[in-house]
Amino acid sequence: MVSLLIAWTANGQNMTIKGLVTDSITGDGLSYASLIIKGTNIGTATDGDGHFSFSAPSAGGLLQVSYLGYDTKEVRVSPGKAVNLKIQLAPNGIALGEVTVKPGKERYSKKENPAVAFVRQVIALRKSNDPRNHDYFRYDQYEKMVFAMNDYQPKPRKEGKSGKFDFLVEFVDTLDAGTTILPVSEKEKLETVYYRRDPKSEKRLVKGNQSSGIDEIFSRDGIQQFMGEVFREVDIFQNDIPLFLQRFVSPLSTIGPNYYKYYLLDTLNVNNQPCVDLGFVPFNSETFGFTGHLYVTLDSTYFIQKAILNVPRHINLNFVSRMTIEQTFERAADSTRIITKDDIEVNFKLSEKSKGMYARRLNIYSNHSFEEPDEEQMAIFRERAPIITLKEAYRRPEDFWVIVRPDEAARKNPNTVAKLMVRLRSVPVFYVTEKVVSTLVSGYIPTHEDPLKSKFEFGPMNTTISGNSIEGVRLRVGGTTTPAFNKRLFFDGYMAYGTRDEELKYDALVEYSFNDRKEYRKEFPVHSIRLEYMYDINKLGQQYMYTNKDNFLLSIRRKKDSRATYLRQGELTYYREHYNGIAYGAVARTFREYASEYADFNRIIPNAAVTSVSHYDMTELELKFRYGKNEKFYQTRNDRIPITYDALIFNFSHTMAAKHFLGSSYNYQRTDIGAQKRFWFSAFGYADLIAKAGKVWSKVPYPLLILPNANLTYTIQPEAYTNMNSMEFINDEYVSWDLTYYLNGNLLNRLPLVKNLKWREVFCFRGLWGNLTEKNNPANGGEGLYVFPAGSYTMWKAPYMEASVGIENIFKFLRIDYAWRLNYRNNPDIQVRGIRCTMRLSF
């Protein structure tokens, strides 16, 4: 009874403080802002919408409100009853002057709007003070990237009990806003950037690079390439800003006045310069734009001293609950704009209820110079690679980093992530989990506990068991050597067995690289010679360009894949890639293709008679050329997974063979060309276009003709025809296209309720215009040709076409398309329409 009385009395001496914390321009609530009664440890944080409520002593006091990227604000809370506050925070580092114009709920108009007229002047002069207008430009760039568990609080434990991970509290760090984080990945890099205007060239000399953290299970260079694209350096002076693998409309875009609302807010001083605070917010807050401030000097130069950018709270962007970009600029003696800081802070969340992850990418720029480089520095422009890494860059001691690390990048807690990983790996459950995840990610099982010392690895594991209608259950085991075995010499191969055809298949490869490999034999740039010999099934009319043919996920099919032969093949390949995007190679190939019960070789002989043959032989020379400058991809052991498709990719190949030369059964000439490119439409999404054309110039049987790529699975695959049967069409010349348009939710974002789902529209239109010339049509009785299998046809005077309408970003990872066939709908045993799906995580 006494305890209840004390508790009731104590409660009577408290009051409830509640309210809303918002952005001073947009009025959007600021999620997870920190509030605390000054001089106490009593406080709370706002929820996802910016609301807060907590109990505090009735004596009142100063309520301190802080948020990343904003000035800390103090609000007097008077003693008494419940308090309901509305607190507006302004961007940090700015002494606000008198407000001249405030955005309200008034009707916004571009006509005769002084803010729009003002921003048009800024846009018109945005290129005039670009540092790359100089003949030469160089600067030092320090970059630090941190990933951390956000708002980390150790779990309370019963007295006397301890846990395996209690030591984590020793690595907790605190942000300036007072939020506690547990860093789990840290990367630091120091480089000097050299720019030359004519001939245009930009080189980066990496002087120091270190990283540690839980992402070590991924490819070191691959993950840095990926994160470099996700957290691109922001250039607000361009029309589009690449960020999170999307394109945001810049507030200084030429279409800015039609995309953003602009407001002249305050007159103030920034770095002792009188400036205008130009606020902006997109007309549609779900699209890829920013809210924020530009601080522009009050003179004829319209020089931007500082920029603060945030993402709207309702933006159709996955996993990002909050983001702030802060950039600062200085004016050189000749008025050239020099960036000094580019700072991005992001809160990532899988769900609204989770605390999520905190990420920060900080760039500090210094030692800018426009002088012509000396002879030693000029030599860097003669290097082939765009990024040159000093040999000692990855082995810099901590003393080096203490000297070069800016004050803004220093941690409050001296314990590093590298020390954290050592402690974590000493815990058996973490050690085993890391090994399992590493195997799942890489697809390979190392033969040494230290991956850097593993000379041979088994895999890929997703091909161990699969199935198809020819082999039944396919069992496979394989592996490869690594650079730990030899940095230039590699062995790779597999053996496979089908339970239905009872055939043993195999592949053996040896490759010599003319330059050292760091992680994988296929890493860029390839310069190698390779010898390979294999015996396996050859699925006619199915090309696995974006996945492995043995991937067990492809075992579920909409139709039987029963068109196949057996192929015994040897290849000698030379291939070379250059940093300028040019690649070329030559393949000397000899093979024997065997007929099977699934694909007969019924050859036409004189007098239109037909005889069955068991095989034919070919010895070919294939020449390849490829151009793909500035490609961005994530490198795995066997694949290059595109990060973006922005680069123009051009391919050319020509294959030739002479009858009777080294056993060839036929003369053969085939040419193929192709190109692909992503086209960005600023606020209106983007489109991916893949176009190809080819021709077989010779008279040859159907296995050597052009067999369109049929997709027999329920998955969505580029460059594959969703509702076509394998070998349904046979051609000797073709033109094909694959056009996919991603609207990024521009239509669905305008529908009430539906827009809350953050779905995005996808439209596809693909087709193939093929032709079979008279010389290769067995229906004309061509001697030496093979009779087409049943169910194979030629095209008449119309291309094969199909279209699909889809929704992606369902549950943030699923895409579902409804695809239908537009013509050739009367062919027997076809699928006219169907549902297809794929899984892809994207921002």
Short mmCIF file of N, CA, C and O in Angstrom, two decimals, residues 335-414:
data_model
loop_
_atom_site.label_atom_id
_atom_site.label_comp_id
_atom_site.label_asym_id
_atom_site.label_seq_id
_atom_site.Cartn_x
_atom_site.Cartn_y
_atom_site.Cartn_z
N SER A 335 36.62 33.18 -59.12
CA SER A 335 35.19 32.87 -58.98
C SER A 335 34.85 31.43 -59.32
O SER A 335 33.68 31.07 -59.39
N THR A 336 35.84 30.57 -59.53
CA THR A 336 35.56 29.16 -59.78
C THR A 336 34.95 28.52 -58.52
O THR A 336 35.39 28.79 -57.40
N ARG A 337 33.98 27.67 -58.74
CA ARG A 337 33.31 26.96 -57.65
C ARG A 337 34.15 25.75 -57.24
O ARG A 337 34.50 24.92 -58.06
N ILE A 338 34.45 25.67 -55.95
CA ILE A 338 35.23 24.55 -55.42
C ILE A 338 34.42 23.87 -54.31
O ILE A 338 34.06 24.50 -53.32
N ILE A 339 34.13 22.60 -54.49
CA ILE A 339 33.42 21.87 -53.45
C ILE A 339 34.41 21.47 -52.37
O ILE A 339 35.54 21.04 -52.64
N THR A 340 34.01 21.63 -51.11
CA THR A 340 34.87 21.27 -49.99
C THR A 340 34.33 20.09 -49.19
O THR A 340 35.09 19.41 -48.51
N LYS A 341 33.01 19.86 -49.28
CA LYS A 341 32.44 18.74 -48.53
C LYS A 341 31.19 18.22 -49.24
O LYS A 341 30.40 19.00 -49.76
N ASP A 342 31.07 16.90 -49.27
CA ASP A 342 29.86 16.23 -49.76
C ASP A 342 29.54 15.14 -48.75
O ASP A 342 30.25 14.14 -48.65
N ASP A 343 28.49 15.35 -47.98
CA ASP A 343 28.20 14.50 -46.82
C ASP A 343 26.78 13.94 -46.95
O ASP A 343 25.81 14.69 -47.01
N ILE A 344 26.68 12.61 -47.03
CA ILE A 344 25.38 11.95 -47.13
C ILE A 344 25.18 11.10 -45.87
O ILE A 344 26.04 10.28 -45.53
N GLU A 345 24.06 11.29 -45.21
CA GLU A 345 23.68 10.46 -44.07
C GLU A 345 22.30 9.86 -44.36
O GLU A 345 21.38 10.57 -44.76
N VAL A 346 22.19 8.55 -44.15
CA VAL A 346 20.98 7.82 -44.52
C VAL A 346 20.58 6.88 -43.40
O VAL A 346 21.44 6.24 -42.78
N ASN A 347 19.28 6.81 -43.17
CA ASN A 347 18.73 5.76 -42.31
C ASN A 347 18.01 4.75 -43.20
O ASN A 347 17.08 5.12 -43.93
N PHE A 348 18.45 3.49 -43.16
CA PHE A 348 17.82 2.42 -43.91
C PHE A 348 16.95 1.60 -42.98
O PHE A 348 17.35 1.28 -41.86
N LYS A 349 15.74 1.25 -43.46
CA LYS A 349 14.84 0.43 -42.64
C LYS A 349 14.12 -0.57 -43.52
O LYS A 349 13.61 -0.22 -44.59
N LEU A 350 14.08 -1.83 -43.08
CA LEU A 350 13.31 -2.85 -43.79
C LEU A 350 11.82 -2.70 -43.51
O LEU A 350 10.98 -3.01 -44.34
N SER A 351 11.48 -2.24 -42.32
CA SER A 351 10.08 -2.02 -41.95
C SER A 351 10.00 -0.81 -41.04
O SER A 351 11.02 -0.37 -40.48
N GLU A 352 8.81 -0.26 -40.89
CA GLU A 352 8.64 0.95 -40.10
C GLU A 352 8.97 0.72 -38.63
O GLU A 352 9.39 1.63 -37.93
N LYS A 353 8.77 -0.51 -38.16
CA LYS A 353 8.97 -0.78 -36.74
C LYS A 353 10.42 -1.08 -36.38
O LYS A 353 10.79 -1.06 -35.21
N SER A 354 11.25 -1.37 -37.38
CA SER A 354 12.64 -1.70 -37.08
C SER A 354 13.48 -0.44 -36.91
O SER A 354 13.15 0.62 -37.45
N LYS A 355 14.55 -0.56 -36.15
CA LYS A 355 15.45 0.57 -35.97
C LYS A 355 16.32 0.79 -37.20
O LYS A 355 16.76 1.88 -37.47
N GLY A 356 16.57 -0.28 -37.92
CA GLY A 356 17.27 -0.15 -39.20
C GLY A 356 18.76 0.08 -39.07
O GLY A 356 19.38 -0.14 -38.03
N MET A 357 19.33 0.57 -40.17
CA MET A 357 20.77 0.81 -40.26
C MET A 357 21.03 2.28 -40.53
O MET A 357 20.23 2.98 -41.17
N TYR A 358 22.15 2.72 -40.04
CA TYR A 358 22.63 4.08 -40.31
C TYR A 358 23.81 3.99 -41.25
O TYR A 358 24.68 3.11 -41.12
N ALA A 359 23.85 4.85 -42.26
CA ALA A 359 24.97 4.89 -43.19
C ALA A 359 25.40 6.33 -43.41
O ALA A 359 24.56 7.24 -43.46
N ARG A 360 26.69 6.50 -43.56
CA ARG A 360 27.22 7.83 -43.87
C ARG A 360 28.36 7.69 -44.86
O ARG A 360 29.23 6.84 -44.71
N ARG A 361 28.31 8.50 -45.92
CA ARG A 361 29.42 8.61 -46.85
C ARG A 361 29.88 10.05 -46.86
O ARG A 361 29.18 10.95 -47.29
N LEU A 362 31.09 10.26 -46.33
CA LEU A 362 31.64 11.60 -46.18
C LEU A 362 32.81 11.78 -47.13
O LEU A 362 33.76 11.00 -47.12
N ASN A 363 32.74 12.81 -47.96
CA ASN A 363 33.84 13.20 -48.83
C ASN A 363 34.34 14.58 -48.41
O ASN A 363 33.54 15.53 -48.34
N ILE A 364 35.63 14.67 -48.16
CA ILE A 364 36.27 15.96 -47.86
C ILE A 364 37.29 16.24 -48.96
O ILE A 364 38.14 15.39 -49.25
N TYR A 365 37.20 17.42 -49.57
CA TYR A 365 38.06 17.78 -50.70
C TYR A 365 39.02 18.89 -50.26
O TYR A 365 38.63 19.84 -49.58
N SER A 366 40.29 18.75 -50.68
CA SER A 366 41.30 19.74 -50.26
C SER A 366 42.40 19.84 -51.32
O SER A 366 42.43 19.07 -52.28
N ASN A 367 43.26 20.82 -51.13
CA ASN A 367 44.44 21.02 -51.99
C ASN A 367 44.06 21.15 -53.46
O ASN A 367 44.68 20.55 -54.33
N HIS A 368 43.05 21.96 -53.74
CA HIS A 368 42.64 22.19 -55.12
C HIS A 368 43.70 23.00 -55.86
O HIS A 368 44.29 23.94 -55.31
N SER A 369 43.91 22.65 -57.12
CA SER A 369 44.89 23.37 -57.93
C SER A 369 44.47 23.32 -59.39
O SER A 369 43.95 22.31 -59.87
N PHE A 370 44.69 24.46 -60.07
CA PHE A 370 44.40 24.53 -61.51
C PHE A 370 45.69 24.69 -62.32
O PHE A 370 45.65 24.97 -63.51
N GLU A 371 46.81 24.50 -61.66
CA GLU A 371 48.09 24.64 -62.35
C GLU A 371 48.37 23.42 -63.23
O GLU A 371 47.88 22.31 -62.97
N GLU A 372 49.14 23.63 -64.26
CA GLU A 372 49.52 22.53 -65.13
C GLU A 372 50.42 21.57 -64.37
O GLU A 372 51.38 22.00 -63.72
N PRO A 373 50.14 20.28 -64.41
CA PRO A 373 50.95 19.31 -63.66
C PRO A 373 52.39 19.29 -64.16
O PRO A 373 52.66 19.59 -65.33
N ASP A 374 53.30 18.92 -63.25
CA ASP A 374 54.68 18.76 -63.68
C ASP A 374 54.81 17.44 -64.45
O ASP A 374 53.84 16.69 -64.61
N GLU A 375 56.00 17.14 -64.93
CA GLU A 375 56.20 15.98 -65.79
C GLU A 375 55.84 14.68 -65.07
O GLU A 375 55.23 13.78 -65.66
N GLU A 376 56.18 14.58 -63.79
CA GLU A 376 55.88 13.36 -63.04
C GLU A 376 54.37 13.18 -62.89
O GLU A 376 53.85 12.08 -63.03
N GLN A 377 53.66 14.28 -62.61
CA GLN A 377 52.21 14.19 -62.48
C GLN A 377 51.54 13.97 -63.83
O GLN A 377 50.54 13.26 -63.92
N MET A 378 52.11 14.56 -64.88
CA MET A 378 51.53 14.41 -66.21
C MET A 378 51.57 12.95 -66.67
O MET A 378 50.73 12.52 -67.48
N ALA A 379 52.51 12.20 -66.14
CA ALA A 379 52.64 10.79 -66.55
C ALA A 379 51.41 9.98 -66.18
O ALA A 379 51.14 8.94 -66.80
N ILE A 380 50.64 10.46 -65.21
CA ILE A 380 49.46 9.69 -64.80
C ILE A 380 48.43 9.63 -65.91
O ILE A 380 47.65 8.67 -66.02
N PHE A 381 48.41 10.64 -66.79
CA PHE A 381 47.45 10.63 -67.90
C PHE A 381 47.82 9.60 -68.96
O PHE A 381 47.00 9.29 -69.82
N ARG A 382 49.03 9.09 -68.89
CA ARG A 382 49.43 8.06 -69.86
C ARG A 382 49.11 6.66 -69.36
O ARG A 382 49.30 5.67 -70.07
N GLU A 383 48.63 6.55 -68.11
CA GLU A 383 48.22 5.25 -67.58
C GLU A 383 46.93 4.80 -68.25
O GLU A 383 46.05 5.61 -68.55
N ARG A 384 46.82 3.50 -68.52
CA ARG A 384 45.62 2.98 -69.18
C ARG A 384 44.42 2.93 -68.24
O ARG A 384 43.30 3.20 -68.64
N ALA A 385 44.65 2.57 -66.99
CA ALA A 385 43.55 2.41 -66.04
C ALA A 385 43.05 3.77 -65.56
O ALA A 385 43.85 4.67 -65.30
N PRO A 386 41.72 3.93 -65.41
CA PRO A 386 41.21 5.19 -64.86
C PRO A 386 41.52 5.34 -63.38
O PRO A 386 41.56 6.46 -62.86
N ILE A 387 41.71 4.22 -62.68
CA ILE A 387 42.05 4.24 -61.25
C ILE A 387 43.37 3.52 -61.07
O ILE A 387 43.49 2.34 -61.41
N ILE A 388 44.35 4.21 -60.56
CA ILE A 388 45.68 3.64 -60.32
C ILE A 388 45.86 3.52 -58.81
O ILE A 388 45.72 4.50 -58.08
N THR A 389 46.15 2.34 -58.36
CA THR A 389 46.29 2.09 -56.93
C THR A 389 47.75 1.81 -56.59
O THR A 389 48.36 0.91 -57.17
N LEU A 390 48.29 2.61 -55.68
CA LEU A 390 49.66 2.37 -55.24
C LEU A 390 49.76 1.02 -54.54
O LEU A 390 48.82 0.57 -53.88
N LYS A 391 50.90 0.36 -54.68
CA LYS A 391 51.07 -0.98 -54.12
C LYS A 391 50.86 -0.99 -52.61
O LYS A 391 50.34 -1.96 -52.05
N GLU A 392 51.27 0.10 -51.94
CA GLU A 392 51.17 0.13 -50.49
C GLU A 392 49.81 0.66 -50.01
O GLU A 392 49.59 0.80 -48.79
N ALA A 393 48.88 0.94 -50.93
CA ALA A 393 47.62 1.58 -50.55
C ALA A 393 46.83 0.75 -49.55
O ALA A 393 46.21 1.31 -48.64
N TYR A 394 46.81 -0.57 -49.71
CA TYR A 394 46.03 -1.44 -48.83
C TYR A 394 46.80 -1.84 -47.57
O TYR A 394 46.26 -2.58 -46.74
N ARG A 395 48.03 -1.35 -47.43
CA ARG A 395 48.84 -1.74 -46.27
C ARG A 395 49.26 -0.53 -45.44
O ARG A 395 50.28 -0.56 -44.75
N ARG A 396 48.52 0.55 -45.51
CA ARG A 396 48.87 1.74 -44.76
C ARG A 396 48.70 1.51 -43.26
O ARG A 396 47.68 0.97 -42.82
N PRO A 397 49.68 1.92 -42.44
CA PRO A 397 49.54 1.77 -40.99
C PRO A 397 48.55 2.79 -40.43
O PRO A 397 48.18 3.76 -41.09
N GLU A 398 48.15 2.58 -39.19
CA GLU A 398 47.17 3.47 -38.57
C GLU A 398 47.71 4.90 -38.45
O GLU A 398 46.95 5.87 -38.53
N ASP A 399 49.03 5.04 -38.31
CA ASP A 399 49.62 6.38 -38.22
C ASP A 399 49.31 7.20 -39.47
O ASP A 399 49.10 8.42 -39.39
N PHE A 400 49.30 6.55 -40.61
CA PHE A 400 48.99 7.23 -41.87
C PHE A 400 47.58 7.81 -41.81
O PHE A 400 47.35 8.97 -42.19
N TRP A 401 46.62 7.00 -41.33
CA TRP A 401 45.23 7.44 -41.31
C TRP A 401 45.00 8.51 -40.26
O TRP A 401 44.15 9.40 -40.45
N VAL A 402 45.72 8.46 -39.16
CA VAL A 402 45.58 9.50 -38.14
C VAL A 402 45.97 10.86 -38.71
O VAL A 402 45.34 11.88 -38.42
N ILE A 403 46.99 10.87 -39.58
CA ILE A 403 47.45 12.14 -40.17
C ILE A 403 46.48 12.66 -41.22
O ILE A 403 46.16 13.86 -41.26
N VAL A 404 45.97 11.79 -42.09
CA VAL A 404 45.17 12.25 -43.23
C VAL A 404 43.68 12.34 -42.91
O VAL A 404 42.94 12.97 -43.67
N ARG A 405 43.25 11.73 -41.82
CA ARG A 405 41.82 11.70 -41.51
C ARG A 405 41.34 13.07 -41.02
O ARG A 405 41.85 13.58 -40.02
N PRO A 406 40.35 13.69 -41.68
CA PRO A 406 39.82 14.98 -41.23
C PRO A 406 39.13 14.85 -39.88
O PRO A 406 38.68 13.76 -39.49
N ASP A 407 39.00 15.97 -39.18
CA ASP A 407 38.36 15.95 -37.86
C ASP A 407 36.92 15.46 -37.95
O ASP A 407 36.44 14.75 -37.05
N GLU A 408 36.22 15.81 -39.03
CA GLU A 408 34.82 15.40 -39.16
C GLU A 408 34.65 13.89 -39.27
O GLU A 408 33.58 13.36 -39.02
N ALA A 409 35.71 13.19 -39.67
CA ALA A 409 35.62 11.75 -39.87
C ALA A 409 36.08 10.96 -38.66
O ALA A 409 36.01 9.73 -38.66
N ALA A 410 36.57 11.66 -37.63
CA ALA A 410 37.09 10.96 -36.45
C ALA A 410 35.95 10.36 -35.63
O ALA A 410 34.87 10.95 -35.51
N ARG A 411 36.21 9.18 -35.10
CA ARG A 411 35.23 8.52 -34.24
C ARG A 411 35.40 8.99 -32.81
O ARG A 411 36.51 9.26 -32.35
N LYS A 412 34.27 9.06 -32.10
CA LYS A 412 34.35 9.36 -30.67
C LYS A 412 34.87 8.15 -29.90
O LYS A 412 35.58 8.28 -28.92
N ASN A 413 34.51 6.96 -30.36
CA ASN A 413 34.98 5.72 -29.74
C ASN A 413 36.21 5.23 -30.52
O ASN A 413 36.11 4.95 -31.72
N PRO A 414 37.36 5.10 -29.87
CA PRO A 414 38.58 4.70 -30.60
C PRO A 414 38.59 3.24 -31.04
O PRO A 414 39.42 2.86 -31.86
#
